[in-house]
Tab-separated table of C-alpha atoms and ligand atoms in Angstrom:
chain	number	residue	atom	x	y	z
A	1	UNK	CA	25.519	22.710	-33.592
A	2	UNK	CA	22.919	20.022	-33.315
A	3	UNK	CA	24.380	17.915	-36.102
A	4	UNK	CA	27.830	18.013	-34.743
A	5	UNK	CA	26.734	17.145	-31.243
A	6	UNK	CA	28.659	14.052	-30.246
A	7	UNK	CA	25.552	12.613	-28.691
A	8	UNK	CA	23.494	13.070	-31.766
A	9	UNK	CA	26.103	11.219	-33.690
A	10	UNK	CA	26.202	8.645	-31.014
A	11	UNK	CA	22.480	8.244	-31.525
A	12	UNK	CA	22.968	7.516	-35.165
A	13	UNK	CA	25.931	5.412	-34.339
A	14	UNK	CA	23.819	3.342	-32.027
A	15	UNK	CA	21.026	2.994	-34.534
A	16	UNK	CA	23.561	2.132	-37.157
A	17	UNK	CA	25.213	-0.444	-34.999
A	18	UNK	CA	21.917	-2.119	-34.293
A	19	UNK	CA	20.972	-1.971	-37.951
A	20	UNK	CA	24.231	-3.428	-39.072
A	21	UNK	CA	23.885	-6.182	-36.548
A	22	UNK	CA	20.644	-7.192	-38.190
A	23	UNK	CA	22.476	-7.813	-41.421
A	24	UNK	CA	25.533	-9.301	-39.891
A	25	UNK	CA	23.524	-11.816	-37.964
A	26	UNK	CA	22.610	-13.594	-41.141
A	27	UNK	CA	26.260	-14.142	-41.944
A	28	UNK	CA	28.158	-14.435	-38.759
A	29	UNK	CA	26.466	-14.696	-35.451
A	30	UNK	CA	29.853	-15.002	-33.894
A	31	UNK	CA	30.929	-11.553	-34.962
A	32	UNK	CA	27.584	-10.214	-33.921
A	33	UNK	CA	27.892	-11.502	-30.409
A	34	UNK	CA	31.441	-10.265	-30.225
A	35	UNK	CA	30.545	-6.729	-31.292
A	36	UNK	CA	27.549	-6.553	-29.039
A	37	UNK	CA	29.696	-7.497	-26.138
A	38	UNK	CA	32.255	-4.903	-26.989
A	39	UNK	CA	30.125	-1.939	-27.935
A	40	UNK	CA	26.792	-2.211	-26.248
A	41	UNK	CA	25.480	-2.656	-22.767
A	42	UNK	CA	22.082	-3.982	-21.958
A	43	UNK	CA	19.954	-4.062	-18.876
A	44	UNK	CA	16.990	-6.263	-18.713
A	45	UNK	CA	14.228	-5.644	-16.223
A	46	UNK	CA	11.321	-7.996	-15.878
A	47	UNK	CA	7.947	-7.378	-14.376
A	48	UNK	CA	8.744	-9.359	-11.262
A	49	UNK	CA	11.126	-6.610	-10.350
A	50	UNK	CA	9.979	-3.663	-8.324
A	51	UNK	CA	11.720	-1.270	-10.638
A	52	UNK	CA	9.576	-2.393	-13.543
A	53	UNK	CA	6.507	-0.220	-12.953
A	54	UNK	CA	8.779	2.654	-11.928
A	55	UNK	CA	10.573	2.471	-15.220
A	56	UNK	CA	7.371	2.324	-17.246
A	57	UNK	CA	5.852	5.309	-15.526
A	58	UNK	CA	9.112	7.188	-15.787
A	59	UNK	CA	9.043	6.600	-19.534
A	60	UNK	CA	5.422	7.672	-19.692
A	61	UNK	CA	6.390	10.802	-17.851
A	62	UNK	CA	9.163	11.592	-20.324
A	63	UNK	CA	6.565	11.386	-23.027
A	64	UNK	CA	4.300	13.836	-21.251
A	65	UNK	CA	7.089	16.289	-20.563
A	66	UNK	CA	8.071	16.041	-24.179
A	67	UNK	CA	4.673	16.962	-25.387
A	68	UNK	CA	4.125	19.851	-23.049
A	69	UNK	CA	7.527	21.394	-22.454
A	70	UNK	CA	9.714	19.871	-25.100
A	71	UNK	CA	12.283	19.025	-22.557
A	72	UNK	CA	13.057	16.831	-19.615
A	73	UNK	CA	16.101	14.871	-18.711
A	74	UNK	CA	15.062	12.132	-21.064
A	75	UNK	CA	12.891	12.043	-24.112
A	76	UNK	CA	11.035	9.236	-25.706
A	77	UNK	CA	11.652	9.420	-29.386
A	78	UNK	CA	9.443	6.876	-31.024
A	79	UNK	CA	6.522	9.352	-30.680
A	80	UNK	CA	5.285	6.112	-29.625
A	81	UNK	CA	2.995	4.491	-32.041
A	82	UNK	CA	2.493	1.682	-29.620
A	83	UNK	CA	1.279	2.923	-26.332
A	84	UNK	CA	-0.530	0.897	-23.802
A	85	UNK	CA	-2.984	2.083	-21.244
A	86	UNK	CA	-2.653	1.593	-17.540
A	87	UNK	CA	-5.866	2.268	-15.758
A	88	UNK	CA	-5.984	2.877	-12.071
A	89	UNK	CA	-9.203	3.032	-10.148
A	90	UNK	CA	-9.010	4.845	-6.877
A	91	UNK	CA	-11.637	4.244	-4.265
A	92	UNK	CA	-12.092	7.247	-2.030
A	93	UNK	CA	-13.024	7.122	1.598
A	94	UNK	CA	-16.458	8.504	0.866
A	95	UNK	CA	-17.133	5.615	-1.478
A	96	UNK	CA	-16.758	7.466	-4.750
A	97	UNK	CA	-14.096	6.360	-7.138
A	98	UNK	CA	-12.040	8.041	-9.777
A	99	UNK	CA	-10.284	6.541	-12.722
A	100	UNK	CA	-7.047	7.741	-14.198
A	101	UNK	CA	-5.266	6.632	-17.320
A	102	UNK	CA	-1.581	6.531	-17.850
A	103	UNK	CA	-0.140	6.007	-21.284
A	104	UNK	CA	2.980	3.919	-21.076
A	105	UNK	CA	5.267	2.580	-23.749
A	106	UNK	CA	3.621	-0.421	-25.347
A	107	UNK	CA	5.317	-3.560	-26.486
A	108	UNK	CA	7.825	-3.091	-29.246
A	109	UNK	CA	10.865	-0.938	-29.799
A	110	UNK	CA	11.282	2.646	-28.662
A	111	UNK	CA	14.140	5.080	-28.748
A	112	UNK	CA	14.989	7.190	-25.831
A	113	UNK	CA	17.447	9.949	-25.234
A	114	UNK	CA	18.484	10.371	-21.653
A	115	UNK	CA	21.107	12.824	-20.488
A	116	UNK	CA	22.407	12.997	-23.975
A	117	UNK	CA	22.787	9.271	-24.421
A	118	UNK	CA	20.669	7.333	-26.828
A	119	UNK	CA	19.197	4.055	-25.907
A	120	UNK	CA	16.982	1.498	-27.402
A	121	UNK	CA	14.067	0.316	-25.335
A	122	UNK	CA	12.395	-2.958	-26.133
A	123	UNK	CA	9.355	-4.038	-24.233
A	124	UNK	CA	8.406	-7.635	-24.753
A	125	UNK	CA	5.644	-9.770	-23.444
A	126	UNK	CA	5.676	-13.507	-23.362
A	127	UNK	CA	2.072	-14.554	-23.298
A	128	UNK	CA	2.810	-18.231	-23.532
A	129	UNK	CA	4.416	-18.592	-20.185
A	130	UNK	CA	2.533	-17.174	-17.277
A	131	UNK	CA	4.122	-16.401	-13.975
A	132	UNK	CA	3.434	-19.182	-11.651
A	133	UNK	CA	1.121	-17.893	-9.024
A	134	UNK	CA	0.014	-14.497	-10.154
A	135	UNK	CA	-1.065	-15.606	-13.615
A	136	UNK	CA	0.464	-12.549	-15.278
A	137	UNK	CA	2.358	-12.858	-18.519
A	138	UNK	CA	6.087	-12.386	-18.284
A	139	UNK	CA	7.270	-9.047	-19.477
A	140	UNK	CA	10.662	-7.585	-19.912
A	141	UNK	CA	12.011	-4.215	-20.826
A	142	UNK	CA	15.491	-4.243	-22.258
A	143	UNK	CA	17.510	-1.075	-22.420
A	144	UNK	CA	20.473	-1.043	-24.743
A	145	UNK	CA	23.035	1.674	-25.063
A	146	UNK	CA	26.651	2.184	-26.066
A	147	UNK	CA	28.974	0.829	-23.465
A	148	UNK	CA	30.632	4.176	-22.861
A	149	UNK	CA	27.251	5.410	-21.567
A	150	UNK	CA	26.787	2.516	-19.175
A	151	UNK	CA	26.842	4.821	-16.157
A	152	UNK	CA	23.508	6.280	-16.994
A	153	UNK	CA	21.553	3.146	-16.118
A	154	UNK	CA	21.871	3.541	-12.369
A	155	UNK	CA	21.072	7.235	-12.737
A	156	UNK	CA	18.023	6.510	-14.800
A	157	UNK	CA	16.728	3.872	-12.430
A	158	UNK	CA	17.321	6.110	-9.442
A	159	UNK	CA	15.403	8.883	-11.147
A	160	UNK	CA	12.556	6.502	-11.920
A	161	UNK	CA	12.496	5.348	-8.326
A	162	UNK	CA	12.503	8.894	-6.986
A	163	UNK	CA	9.652	9.794	-9.272
A	164	UNK	CA	7.658	6.821	-8.035
A	165	UNK	CA	8.423	7.660	-4.413
A	166	UNK	CA	7.522	11.295	-4.867
A	167	UNK	CA	4.096	10.219	-6.061
A	168	UNK	CA	3.671	8.355	-2.778
A	169	UNK	CA	4.995	11.012	-0.476
A	170	UNK	CA	2.482	11.913	2.167
A	171	UNK	CA	0.349	9.041	0.957
A	172	UNK	CA	-0.506	5.635	2.273
A	173	UNK	CA	0.065	2.688	-0.004
A	174	UNK	CA	-2.212	-0.274	0.545
A	175	UNK	CA	-1.074	-3.622	-0.731
A	176	UNK	CA	-3.022	-6.815	-1.142
A	177	UNK	CA	-1.902	-10.286	-2.182
A	178	UNK	CA	-1.794	-11.040	-5.858
A	179	UNK	CA	-1.080	-14.685	-6.040
A	180	UNK	CA	1.967	-14.991	-3.844
A	181	UNK	CA	3.048	-11.397	-4.233
A	182	UNK	CA	2.097	-8.206	-2.508
A	183	UNK	CA	0.881	-5.607	-4.969
A	184	UNK	CA	-0.345	-2.053	-4.511
A	185	UNK	CA	-4.110	-1.871	-4.419
A	186	UNK	CA	-5.400	1.270	-6.099
A	187	UNK	CA	-3.496	4.511	-6.010
A	188	UNK	CA	-1.748	5.697	-2.860
A	189	UNK	CA	-4.325	7.202	-0.525
A	190	UNK	CA	-4.172	10.488	1.252
A	191	UNK	CA	-3.143	9.912	4.847
A	192	UNK	CA	-5.700	10.267	7.552
A	193	UNK	CA	-4.455	12.545	10.342
A	194	UNK	CA	-3.878	10.522	13.474
A	195	UNK	CA	-5.780	12.919	15.704
A	196	UNK	CA	-8.891	12.566	13.549
A	197	UNK	CA	-9.452	9.179	15.124
A	198	UNK	CA	-10.587	9.852	18.663
A	199	UNK	CA	-9.957	6.967	21.015
A	200	UNK	CA	-10.706	6.955	24.711
A	201	UNK	CA	-8.237	8.705	27.013
A	202	UNK	CA	-4.775	7.248	26.875
A	203	UNK	CA	-5.456	4.394	24.473
A	204	UNK	CA	-3.783	5.936	21.464
A	205	UNK	CA	-0.763	6.978	23.512
A	206	UNK	CA	-0.383	3.491	24.988
A	207	UNK	CA	-0.385	1.838	21.580
A	208	UNK	CA	1.929	4.443	20.090
A	209	UNK	CA	4.404	4.170	22.955
A	210	UNK	CA	4.470	0.420	22.739
A	211	UNK	CA	5.064	0.496	19.020
A	212	UNK	CA	7.676	3.190	19.302
A	213	UNK	CA	9.635	1.309	21.915
A	214	UNK	CA	9.444	-1.809	19.765
A	215	UNK	CA	10.817	0.129	16.811
A	216	UNK	CA	13.640	1.479	18.939
A	217	UNK	CA	14.706	-1.931	20.179
A	218	UNK	CA	15.617	-3.756	17.024
A	219	UNK	CA	19.127	-4.420	18.256
A	220	UNK	CA	17.861	-5.718	21.577
A	221	UNK	CA	15.870	-8.369	19.737
A	222	UNK	CA	18.744	-9.243	17.448
A	223	UNK	CA	21.171	-9.632	20.345
A	224	UNK	CA	18.860	-12.059	22.080
A	225	UNK	CA	17.998	-13.999	18.969
A	226	UNK	CA	14.325	-13.172	19.274
A	227	UNK	CA	12.395	-12.690	16.050
A	228	UNK	CA	11.845	-8.984	15.586
A	229	UNK	CA	8.075	-8.989	15.493
A	230	UNK	CA	5.155	-7.539	17.291
A	231	UNK	CA	1.491	-8.404	17.124
A	232	UNK	CA	-1.389	-6.152	18.130
A	233	UNK	CA	-4.989	-7.113	18.591
A	234	UNK	CA	-7.662	-4.434	18.653
A	235	UNK	CA	-11.060	-5.694	19.630
A	236	UNK	CA	-14.429	-4.153	20.318
A	237	UNK	CA	-17.758	-3.368	18.676
A	238	UNK	CA	-17.927	-2.354	15.020
A	239	UNK	CA	-17.580	1.328	14.166
A	240	UNK	CA	-15.309	2.158	17.073
A	241	UNK	CA	-12.372	3.190	14.923
A	242	UNK	CA	-10.138	0.123	14.962
A	243	UNK	CA	-9.470	0.031	11.238
A	244	UNK	CA	-9.316	3.810	10.911
A	245	UNK	CA	-6.831	4.074	13.743
A	246	UNK	CA	-4.513	1.422	12.333
A	247	UNK	CA	-4.544	3.151	8.964
A	248	UNK	CA	-3.879	6.541	10.494
A	249	UNK	CA	-1.115	5.122	12.674
A	250	UNK	CA	0.586	3.528	9.687
A	251	UNK	CA	0.422	6.821	7.833
A	252	UNK	CA	1.813	8.808	10.736
A	253	UNK	CA	4.869	6.537	10.946
A	254	UNK	CA	5.310	6.484	7.171
A	255	UNK	CA	4.423	2.848	7.056
A	256	UNK	CA	2.287	1.211	4.426
A	257	UNK	CA	-0.467	-1.312	4.946
A	258	UNK	CA	-0.641	-4.877	3.720
A	259	UNK	CA	-4.215	-6.089	3.893
A	260	UNK	CA	-4.745	-9.764	4.322
A	261	UNK	CA	-8.170	-11.305	4.102
A	262	UNK	CA	-8.074	-14.754	5.628
A	263	UNK	CA	-11.307	-15.813	3.973
A	264	UNK	CA	-10.065	-14.996	0.519
A	265	UNK	CA	-10.538	-17.795	-1.929
A	266	UNK	CA	-7.443	-19.619	-2.964
A	267	UNK	CA	-5.541	-18.678	0.148
A	268	UNK	CA	-4.125	-21.791	1.763
A	269	UNK	CA	-1.779	-22.323	4.670
A	270	UNK	CA	1.321	-22.428	2.490
A	271	UNK	CA	0.501	-19.270	0.655
A	272	UNK	CA	-0.322	-17.518	3.904
A	273	UNK	CA	3.022	-18.500	5.392
A	274	UNK	CA	4.799	-17.306	2.296
A	275	UNK	CA	2.950	-13.989	2.213
A	276	UNK	CA	3.672	-13.304	5.860
A	277	UNK	CA	7.331	-13.968	5.333
A	278	UNK	CA	7.582	-11.630	2.364
A	279	UNK	CA	5.881	-8.538	3.692
A	280	UNK	CA	7.353	-5.455	1.999
A	281	UNK	CA	9.536	-3.282	4.208
A	282	UNK	CA	7.939	-0.578	6.309
A	283	UNK	CA	4.509	-2.118	6.253
A	284	UNK	CA	1.971	-3.153	8.822
A	285	UNK	CA	0.089	-6.321	8.110
A	286	UNK	CA	-3.594	-5.803	8.821
A	287	UNK	CA	-5.828	-8.826	9.240
A	288	UNK	CA	-9.420	-7.824	9.923
A	289	UNK	CA	-12.063	-9.902	11.647
A	290	UNK	CA	-9.750	-12.750	12.574
A	291	UNK	CA	-12.564	-14.558	14.354
A	292	UNK	CA	-14.588	-14.909	11.169
A	293	UNK	CA	-12.019	-17.024	9.370
A	294	UNK	CA	-12.048	-19.804	11.938
A	295	UNK	CA	-15.555	-20.221	13.175
A	296	UNK	CA	-16.156	-23.522	14.803
A	297	UNK	CA	-18.084	-24.530	11.745
A	298	UNK	CA	-16.263	-24.512	8.453
A	299	UNK	CA	-16.863	-21.236	6.674
A	300	UNK	CA	-18.768	-21.778	3.498
A	301	UNK	CA	-19.605	-18.897	1.235
A	302	UNK	CA	-22.735	-18.735	-0.899
A	303	UNK	CA	-21.242	-20.626	-3.785
A	304	UNK	CA	-20.045	-23.419	-1.551
A	305	UNK	CA	-16.446	-22.311	-1.452
A	306	UNK	CA	-14.613	-23.213	1.723
A	307	UNK	CA	-11.802	-21.212	3.110
A	308	UNK	CA	-8.767	-23.419	3.100
A	309	UNK	CA	-6.860	-21.828	5.930
A	310	UNK	CA	-6.649	-23.860	9.062
A	311	UNK	CA	-6.246	-22.371	12.484
A	312	UNK	CA	-3.023	-24.230	13.109
A	313	UNK	CA	-1.781	-23.099	9.722
A	314	UNK	CA	-2.483	-19.531	10.718
A	315	UNK	CA	-0.628	-19.906	14.014
A	316	UNK	CA	2.311	-21.428	12.209
A	317	UNK	CA	2.353	-18.618	9.720
A	318	UNK	CA	2.450	-16.099	12.567
A	319	UNK	CA	5.234	-18.018	14.306
A	320	UNK	CA	6.972	-18.793	11.050
A	321	UNK	CA	10.709	-19.152	11.332
A	322	UNK	CA	10.959	-18.135	7.721
A	323	UNK	CA	9.661	-14.708	8.515
A	324	UNK	CA	11.585	-11.734	7.274
A	325	UNK	CA	13.302	-8.992	9.196
A	326	UNK	CA	10.738	-6.892	10.920
A	327	UNK	CA	7.079	-7.707	11.140
A	328	UNK	CA	4.258	-5.758	12.694
A	329	UNK	CA	0.870	-7.410	12.547
A	330	UNK	CA	-2.430	-5.842	13.517
A	331	UNK	CA	-5.425	-8.072	14.056
A	332	UNK	CA	-8.948	-6.847	14.610
A	333	UNK	CA	-12.048	-8.605	15.793
A	334	UNK	CA	-15.511	-7.715	17.007
A	335	UNK	CA	-15.655	-10.899	19.072
A	336	UNK	CA	-12.578	-11.551	21.132
A	337	UNK	CA	-14.452	-14.252	23.050
A	338	UNK	CA	-14.566	-16.314	19.895
A	339	UNK	CA	-10.803	-16.340	19.529
A	340	UNK	CA	-8.833	-19.356	20.520
A	341	UNK	CA	-6.546	-18.460	23.459
A	342	UNK	CA	-3.671	-20.013	21.535
A	343	UNK	CA	-3.736	-16.984	19.271
A	344	UNK	CA	-3.385	-14.480	22.085
A	345	UNK	CA	0.006	-15.583	23.213
A	346	UNK	CA	3.147	-13.443	23.250
A	347	UNK	CA	4.944	-13.780	19.963
A	348	UNK	CA	1.633	-13.936	18.155
A	349	UNK	CA	-0.310	-11.217	19.900
A	350	UNK	CA	1.821	-9.170	22.265
A	351	UNK	CA	-0.565	-6.358	22.905
A	352	UNK	CA	-4.325	-6.490	23.227
A	353	UNK	CA	-6.468	-3.408	23.390
A	354	UNK	CA	-10.178	-2.932	23.727
A	355	UNK	CA	-11.605	-0.145	21.591
A	356	UNK	CA	-15.191	0.485	22.565
A	357	UNK	CA	-18.240	2.578	21.848
A	358	UNK	CA	-18.187	6.301	22.474
A	359	UNK	CA	-17.335	7.361	26.001
A	360	UNK	CA	-18.539	10.806	27.146
A	361	UNK	CA	-15.101	12.316	26.495
A	362	UNK	CA	-14.761	10.752	23.085
A	363	UNK	CA	-18.202	12.019	22.114
A	364	UNK	CA	-17.324	15.533	23.154
A	365	UNK	CA	-13.946	15.528	21.440
A	366	UNK	CA	-15.373	14.243	18.171
A	367	UNK	CA	-18.128	16.825	18.456
A	368	UNK	CA	-15.544	19.592	18.794
A	369	UNK	CA	-13.634	18.266	15.802
A	370	UNK	CA	-16.763	18.868	13.756
A	371	UNK	CA	-18.273	22.015	15.244
A	372	UNK	CA	-15.282	23.724	16.790
A	373	UNK	CA	-15.373	25.525	20.141
A	374	UNK	CA	-16.870	28.812	19.077
A	375	UNK	CA	-19.166	30.454	19.955
A	376	UNK	CA	-19.326	29.617	23.617
A	377	UNK	CA	-22.686	27.945	23.352
A	378	UNK	CA	-21.146	25.328	21.049
A	379	UNK	CA	-18.959	24.317	23.962
A	380	UNK	CA	-22.096	24.010	26.054
A	381	UNK	CA	-23.764	21.783	23.508
A	382	UNK	CA	-20.639	19.621	23.464
A	383	UNK	CA	-20.872	19.409	27.230
A	384	UNK	CA	-24.550	18.448	26.989
A	385	UNK	CA	-23.655	15.689	24.586
A	386	UNK	CA	-20.981	14.521	27.020
A	387	UNK	CA	-23.529	14.431	29.832
A	388	UNK	CA	-26.101	12.676	27.684
A	389	UNK	CA	-23.696	9.884	26.790
A	390	UNK	CA	-22.638	9.634	30.417
A	391	UNK	CA	-26.216	9.366	31.611
A	392	UNK	CA	-27.155	6.694	29.060
A	393	UNK	CA	-24.069	4.679	29.933
A	394	UNK	CA	-25.525	4.115	33.397
A	395	UNK	CA	-28.290	2.128	31.752
A	396	UNK	CA	-25.919	0.259	29.506
A	397	UNK	CA	-26.824	2.190	26.377
A	398	UNK	CA	-24.080	3.227	23.993
A	399	UNK	CA	-23.639	4.775	20.573
A	400	UNK	CA	-20.731	3.939	18.346
A	401	UNK	CA	-18.251	6.558	17.216
A	402	UNK	CA	-19.242	5.728	13.661
A	403	UNK	CA	-22.857	6.565	14.460
A	404	UNK	CA	-21.827	9.877	16.036
A	405	UNK	CA	-19.729	10.699	13.023
A	406	UNK	CA	-22.776	9.997	10.871
A	407	UNK	CA	-24.865	12.426	12.938
A	408	UNK	CA	-22.255	15.142	12.724
A	409	UNK	CA	-21.983	14.772	8.994
A	410	UNK	CA	-25.726	14.993	8.516
A	411	UNK	CA	-26.330	17.913	10.859
A	412	UNK	CA	-24.946	21.291	9.978
A	413	UNK	CA	-25.911	22.786	13.285
A	414	UNK	CA	-24.590	21.574	16.597
A	415	UNK	CA	-27.915	21.708	18.401
A	416	UNK	CA	-29.485	19.568	15.701
A	417	UNK	CA	-26.766	16.962	16.227
A	418	UNK	CA	-27.472	16.837	19.928
A	419	UNK	CA	-31.187	16.342	19.322
A	420	UNK	CA	-30.476	13.617	16.794
A	421	UNK	CA	-28.275	11.884	19.334
A	422	UNK	CA	-31.044	11.999	21.917
A	423	UNK	CA	-33.268	10.351	19.336
A	424	UNK	CA	-30.788	7.563	18.782
A	425	UNK	CA	-30.739	6.766	22.479
A	426	UNK	CA	-34.504	6.957	22.513
A	427	UNK	CA	-34.678	4.332	19.794
A	428	UNK	CA	-32.239	2.073	21.628
A	429	UNK	CA	-34.385	2.403	24.731
A	430	UNK	CA	-37.558	1.375	22.946
A	431	UNK	CA	-36.120	-1.719	21.338
B	501	ADP	N1	-12.865	6.649	17.383
B	501	ADP	C1	-13.227	7.224	16.239
B	501	ADP	N2	-12.819	8.478	15.940
B	501	ADP	C2	-13.171	9.055	14.781
B	501	ADP	N3	-13.917	8.442	13.828
B	501	ADP	C3	-14.315	7.183	14.059
B	501	ADP	C4	-13.997	6.528	15.273
B	501	ADP	N4	-14.544	5.301	15.237
B	501	ADP	C5	-15.176	5.186	14.071
B	501	ADP	N5	-15.039	6.316	13.344
B	501	ADP	C6	-15.572	6.526	11.995
B	501	ADP	O1	-16.506	5.500	11.715
B	501	ADP	C7	-16.227	4.830	10.502
B	501	ADP	C8	-15.953	3.349	10.755
B	501	ADP	O2	-14.792	3.191	11.539
B	501	ADP	P1	-13.860	1.896	11.480
B	501	ADP	O3	-12.474	2.343	11.740
B	501	ADP	O4	-14.095	1.130	10.230
B	501	ADP	O5	-14.410	1.081	12.711
B	501	ADP	P2	-14.062	-0.427	13.124
B	501	ADP	O6	-12.885	-0.872	12.343
B	501	ADP	O7	-13.795	-0.361	14.585
B	501	ADP	O8	-15.294	-1.207	12.812
B	501	ADP	C9	-15.044	5.527	9.894
B	501	ADP	O9	-15.527	6.374	8.869
B	501	ADP	C10	-14.459	6.366	11.006
B	501	ADP	O10	-14.057	7.630	10.515
B	502	MG	MG1	-12.876	-2.485	10.991
């Protein structure tokens, strides 16, 4: 029977114990402390910990399951009167964005039943003291249960972690600095298939082989006392697929991306060094447009703000002895000639690759990705496009892959795309 269930009684027991403590405290704090130590176990998790958001969304999930199915391995009992909203805005590749709301347990006390064990959940926020760099208030969630049920904490946390990971499976997580911490930026994004980025013959394979052999040689580096790091520089005109390729590559290896913007306000040499030495595991660091941050003149934005990163500070951060285990950095630039040679030195940049405008083969392959290879005349049109690009190349005229993609999106029919491409070259000619 429900009433005679040992766990149900335990639930009351637990509530009772807590209640009694309230009274006892007034008389004898000593006895209170003693009993708490004997009968209850507590875990405290604060919002600096990675498990913190996992736990909150796990609790939110229990609430949802409760409402829809009336079951689940845990159930949130407070029918929470204090919920708080977590809003996530996701920016899609096509520029649209969607907003989702997640109701999580608000501050205050909640009761939770998990695998038959009752526990008290207290979420507290300390608004007076802010965390040093990130400026967020301190928060803690404290779980309290009877000591005989102490084993469920690891189980619960593992379940929360699995739930969080499942949400990311097949997705790419992008992180950006938040003060001195890396934090997820938006929701995990759908991965871009690697083959959807068409680079010139052999380029993708060369990069992938290099990276793969680096990943296979961890021990080799360790044995020789060399920092286990690799730096890649992709350079070339805009719209050639540098950023897209790096993203797709990260996704294909189940890596995440840490985006670092060197011109970001408030980023100084120290913070940069710290961020680069605390990159989350299995992440590429992506630093776009490295040339822009260190123009000969001091960068000044419209409101007179000056970037406070120095070039030597950047080099030091890349060299940093304090750096963590494994580090894979990707740099991109449209102007390699503006880069100081000191940057392109093994240990900082180990691999440099030019990614250029559309070659005839690239144009044809991208074309086929959009229009397929049927009927036969589509193949012919693809070939014509190939020949067109080849012909124009002789006169030093190029289109970017981004521009071709734009044409293919706008034109439903293959022939129309070819004509539009001829027009583009015509315009280049006349300017
Ligand atoms: N090589 C390519 N293959 C497929 N799509 C590409 C390629 N290059 C550019 N694009 C498309 O053009 C757009 C801009 O590409 P992006 O990766 O930002 O270029 P870059 O970083 O070199 O300036 C993206 O939408 C991408 O899909
Ligand atoms: Mg780019």
